Amino acid sequence: KQEVTQIPAALSVPEGENLVLNCSFTDSAIYNLQWFRQDPGKGLTSLLLIQSSQREQTSGRLNASLDKSSGRSTLYIAASQPGDSATYLCAVRSGAQKLVFGQGTRLTINP
Amino acid sequence: DVKVTQSSRYLVKRTGEKVFLECVQDMDHENMFWYRQDPGLGLRLIYFSYDVKMKEKGDIPEGYSVSREKKERFSLILESASTNQTSMYLCASSPDGLAGVTDTQYFGPGTRLTVL
């Protein structure tokens, strides 16, 4: 059974810092891995999707990497801003249409 | 833009009531999903549907049922609401086939359900 773990559960950093969020998964047989953002009391917004054949994806200040063999992904956020404060969720698709989610990292950027 | 809407943002019900949560998507997606999200437990899949009138149980289907009579609409039903069903409920949709492998799931804004 696929399990997804995100470390740390919470992170607080000053504005302007570069930071890395971590995601690990137990079964390397995946179709893709996705990073989502969730603002308090809201739904999820897709940030980046990495196919199993890809190593990384970039969107603006965000860069996500995937190392399938070791079961790890990282989300790198450059020059963090207070507006980046949210919960970041990692999810893997390893069968059918279902996604398996980690529990998220709650990120706070302090002005 | 894909749009997934949910009928209510906040809902308060009494124990034993029958509760309907509605979800509508406007992108002609084949797949639709219902999740619940609880602190410390993350998102858990309740049910999903890959076509009209088709459904499959997710990880936590007990106490819930679903209905999909039209492609764009997927309903979650709590036959007899209980306090342990107090949660945030999220609906999502995604395309099928090759697009389903390369595309993401699109989420609605969520319904915060409180059962008293």
Short mmCIF file of C-alpha atoms in Angstrom, two decimals:
data_model
loop_
_atom_site.label_atom_id
_atom_site.label_comp_id
_atom_site.label_asym_id
_atom_site.label_seq_id
_atom_site.Cartn_x
_atom_site.Cartn_y
_atom_site.Cartn_z
CA LYS A 1 0.00 0.00 0.00
CA GLN A 2 1.43 3.36 -1.04
CA GLU A 3 2.26 5.73 1.80
CA VAL A 4 3.32 9.35 1.44
CA THR A 5 5.16 11.27 4.15
CA GLN A 6 5.95 14.96 4.31
CA ILE A 7 8.60 16.49 6.51
CA PRO A 8 8.50 18.87 8.28
CA ALA A 9 4.87 19.15 9.36
CA ALA A 10 5.33 22.89 9.89
CA LEU A 11 7.96 25.40 8.88
CA SER A 12 8.38 29.09 9.70
CA VAL A 13 11.00 31.20 7.90
CA PRO A 14 11.72 34.91 7.37
CA GLU A 15 10.72 36.54 4.10
CA GLY A 16 13.28 36.27 1.31
CA GLU A 17 14.74 32.91 2.29
CA ASN A 18 14.97 29.97 -0.07
CA LEU A 19 13.41 26.82 1.34
CA VAL A 20 12.86 23.14 0.61
CA LEU A 21 9.86 20.98 1.42
CA ASN A 22 10.28 17.21 1.41
CA CYS A 23 8.04 14.37 0.33
CA SER A 24 8.78 10.64 0.40
CA PHE A 25 6.76 7.68 -0.86
CA THR A 26 7.09 3.95 -0.26
CA ASP A 27 6.28 2.45 -3.68
CA SER A 28 8.35 3.73 -6.60
CA ALA A 29 5.86 2.42 -9.21
CA ILE A 30 4.10 5.75 -9.77
CA TYR A 31 2.53 7.50 -12.77
CA ASN A 32 3.19 10.99 -11.48
CA LEU A 33 3.75 13.12 -8.40
CA GLN A 34 1.99 16.40 -7.76
CA TRP A 35 2.43 19.33 -5.41
CA PHE A 36 -0.66 21.24 -4.29
CA ARG A 37 -1.18 24.39 -2.29
CA GLN A 38 -4.05 24.81 0.17
CA ASP A 39 -4.99 28.10 1.80
CA PRO A 40 -6.87 27.94 5.14
CA GLY A 41 -10.45 26.74 4.69
CA LYS A 42 -10.07 26.44 0.92
CA GLY A 43 -9.69 23.74 -1.71
CA LEU A 44 -6.45 22.55 -3.30
CA THR A 45 -4.65 24.28 -6.14
CA SER A 46 -2.24 22.30 -8.31
CA LEU A 47 1.25 23.82 -8.42
CA LEU A 48 3.41 21.32 -10.29
CA LEU A 49 2.97 17.85 -11.75
CA ILE A 50 5.99 15.66 -12.51
CA GLN A 51 5.51 12.61 -14.72
CA SER A 52 7.34 9.44 -13.69
CA SER A 53 9.75 9.86 -16.62
CA GLN A 54 10.69 13.41 -15.61
CA ARG A 55 13.24 14.61 -13.06
CA GLU A 56 11.92 18.09 -12.36
CA GLN A 57 9.38 20.77 -13.20
CA THR A 58 9.61 24.53 -12.74
CA SER A 59 7.01 27.26 -12.46
CA GLY A 60 8.19 30.74 -11.58
CA ARG A 61 9.89 30.62 -8.16
CA LEU A 62 8.91 26.98 -7.64
CA ASN A 63 10.97 23.96 -8.64
CA ALA A 64 9.95 20.39 -7.92
CA SER A 65 12.27 17.43 -8.32
CA LEU A 66 11.54 13.71 -8.43
CA ASP A 67 13.87 10.82 -7.63
CA LYS A 68 11.66 7.81 -8.24
CA SER A 69 14.25 5.19 -7.34
CA SER A 70 14.72 6.62 -3.85
CA GLY A 71 11.06 7.52 -3.41
CA ARG A 72 11.66 11.22 -2.85
CA SER A 73 10.52 14.58 -4.12
CA THR A 74 11.42 18.10 -3.06
CA LEU A 75 9.66 21.40 -3.62
CA TYR A 76 12.07 24.33 -3.71
CA ILE A 77 10.68 27.82 -3.17
CA ALA A 78 13.03 30.68 -4.04
CA ALA A 79 12.92 34.13 -2.45
CA SER A 80 9.92 33.32 -0.26
CA GLN A 81 7.16 35.90 0.24
CA PRO A 82 4.41 36.25 2.86
CA GLY A 83 1.89 35.28 0.15
CA ASP A 84 3.55 31.86 -0.02
CA SER A 85 2.17 31.07 3.44
CA ALA A 86 -0.11 28.05 3.04
CA THR A 87 -0.16 24.28 3.46
CA TYR A 88 1.70 22.39 0.76
CA LEU A 89 0.55 18.88 -0.07
CA CYS A 90 2.37 16.20 -2.02
CA ALA A 91 0.39 13.45 -3.78
CA VAL A 92 1.37 10.46 -5.87
CA ARG A 93 -0.68 8.62 -8.46
CA SER A 94 0.27 4.96 -8.44
CA GLY A 95 -2.79 3.25 -9.86
CA ALA A 96 -6.17 3.78 -11.50
CA GLN A 97 -7.18 7.36 -11.01
CA LYS A 98 -6.52 7.62 -7.30
CA LEU A 99 -4.10 9.96 -5.60
CA VAL A 100 -2.42 9.22 -2.27
CA PHE A 101 -1.71 12.36 -0.27
CA GLY A 102 0.83 13.25 2.37
CA GLN A 103 -0.36 15.12 5.43
CA GLY A 104 1.14 18.38 4.27
CA THR A 105 3.66 20.97 5.43
CA ARG A 106 2.21 24.15 6.92
CA LEU A 107 4.46 26.98 5.77
CA THR A 108 4.58 30.44 7.36
CA ILE A 109 6.64 33.23 5.84
CA ASN A 110 7.29 36.02 8.32
CA PRO A 111 7.57 39.60 6.97
CA ASP B 1 -10.34 27.30 -16.67
CA VAL B 2 -11.69 24.17 -15.06
CA LYS B 3 -14.30 24.96 -12.49
CA VAL B 4 -15.47 22.63 -9.75
CA THR B 5 -18.22 24.00 -7.54
CA GLN B 6 -19.69 22.65 -4.33
CA SER B 7 -23.21 23.48 -3.22
CA SER B 8 -22.34 24.84 0.22
CA ARG B 9 -19.25 26.28 1.89
CA TYR B 10 -20.59 25.67 5.40
CA LEU B 11 -23.29 23.28 6.56
CA VAL B 12 -24.63 22.47 10.04
CA LYS B 13 -26.79 19.37 10.49
CA ARG B 14 -28.24 17.34 13.35
CA THR B 15 -27.31 13.76 14.18
CA GLY B 16 -29.47 11.35 12.22
CA GLU B 17 -30.31 13.76 9.40
CA LYS B 18 -29.84 12.75 5.78
CA VAL B 19 -27.26 15.07 4.19
CA PHE B 20 -26.59 15.73 0.52
CA LEU B 21 -23.36 17.35 -0.66
CA GLU B 22 -23.40 18.35 -4.32
CA CYS B 23 -20.47 18.83 -6.68
CA VAL B 24 -20.58 20.10 -10.27
CA GLN B 25 -17.74 20.36 -12.80
CA ASP B 26 -17.86 22.16 -16.13
CA MET B 27 -15.02 20.48 -18.04
CA ASP B 28 -16.70 17.27 -19.19
CA HIS B 29 -14.38 15.20 -17.00
CA GLU B 30 -15.04 11.49 -16.73
CA ASN B 31 -13.66 11.07 -13.21
CA MET B 32 -15.01 12.64 -10.05
CA PHE B 33 -13.93 12.15 -6.44
CA TRP B 34 -15.06 12.84 -2.90
CA TYR B 35 -12.49 13.27 -0.12
CA ARG B 36 -12.68 14.21 3.52
CA GLN B 37 -9.92 16.13 5.21
CA ASP B 38 -9.24 15.97 8.95
CA PRO B 39 -6.39 17.40 11.02
CA GLY B 40 -3.63 14.85 11.45
CA LEU B 41 -5.22 12.43 8.97
CA GLY B 42 -4.84 14.36 5.72
CA LEU B 43 -7.06 13.79 2.70
CA ARG B 44 -8.80 10.44 2.51
CA LEU B 45 -10.75 9.17 -0.48
CA ILE B 46 -14.37 8.28 0.24
CA TYR B 47 -15.72 7.36 -3.21
CA PHE B 48 -14.91 8.02 -6.81
CA SER B 49 -16.76 7.68 -10.10
CA TYR B 50 -15.23 7.04 -13.53
CA ASP B 51 -18.43 7.38 -15.53
CA VAL B 52 -22.12 8.12 -15.19
CA LYS B 53 -23.80 5.65 -12.83
CA MET B 54 -20.41 4.04 -12.09
CA LYS B 55 -18.80 4.27 -8.69
CA GLU B 56 -16.02 2.69 -6.67
CA LYS B 57 -15.31 2.70 -2.97
CA GLY B 58 -12.32 4.60 -1.75
CA ASP B 59 -10.49 4.09 1.51
CA ILE B 60 -13.26 5.15 3.92
CA PRO B 61 -16.72 4.53 2.33
CA GLU B 62 -18.50 3.46 5.51
CA GLY B 63 -21.46 5.69 6.35
CA TYR B 64 -21.51 7.30 2.90
CA SER B 65 -23.08 6.67 -0.49
CA VAL B 66 -22.82 8.51 -3.80
CA SER B 67 -24.87 9.23 -6.87
CA ARG B 68 -23.84 10.19 -10.38
CA GLU B 69 -26.85 10.52 -12.68
CA LYS B 70 -25.24 13.11 -14.96
CA LYS B 71 -21.63 13.41 -16.05
CA GLU B 72 -21.13 16.85 -14.54
CA ARG B 73 -22.67 16.16 -11.14
CA PHE B 74 -21.48 13.91 -8.31
CA SER B 75 -23.36 13.78 -5.01
CA LEU B 76 -22.18 12.54 -1.65
CA ILE B 77 -24.91 11.29 0.67
CA LEU B 78 -24.73 10.80 4.42
CA GLU B 79 -27.71 8.54 5.07
CA SER B 80 -27.77 9.23 8.82
CA ALA B 81 -25.27 11.88 9.84
CA SER B 82 -23.14 11.25 12.90
CA THR B 83 -20.83 13.55 14.86
CA ASN B 84 -17.75 11.68 13.61
CA GLN B 85 -18.65 12.82 10.10
CA THR B 86 -17.90 16.43 11.04
CA SER B 87 -15.17 17.31 8.58
CA MET B 88 -14.10 19.28 5.52
CA TYR B 89 -15.38 17.58 2.35
CA LEU B 90 -13.59 18.17 -0.93
CA CYS B 91 -14.76 17.24 -4.40
CA ALA B 92 -12.41 16.85 -7.37
CA SER B 93 -12.57 15.94 -11.05
CA SER B 94 -10.06 14.80 -13.65
CA PRO B 95 -10.06 13.71 -17.30
CA ASP B 96 -9.70 10.09 -18.34
CA GLY B 97 -7.37 8.23 -20.65
CA LEU B 98 -3.98 9.65 -21.58
CA ALA B 99 -5.05 13.08 -20.39
CA GLY B 100 -5.80 11.52 -17.04
CA VAL B 101 -2.22 10.34 -16.72
CA THR B 102 -0.74 13.71 -17.57
CA ASP B 103 -3.33 15.98 -15.98
CA THR B 104 -4.07 16.83 -12.40
CA GLN B 105 -7.21 16.57 -10.29
CA TYR B 106 -9.11 19.84 -10.02
CA PHE B 107 -10.58 20.59 -6.62
CA GLY B 108 -13.64 22.46 -5.48
CA PRO B 109 -13.53 24.98 -2.58
CA GLY B 110 -14.72 22.46 0.00
CA THR B 111 -17.73 22.13 2.30
CA ARG B 112 -17.17 22.43 6.04
CA LEU B 113 -19.80 20.12 7.56
CA THR B 114 -20.60 20.21 11.27
CA VAL B 115 -22.86 17.50 12.71
CA LEU B 116 -24.31 18.37 16.12
#
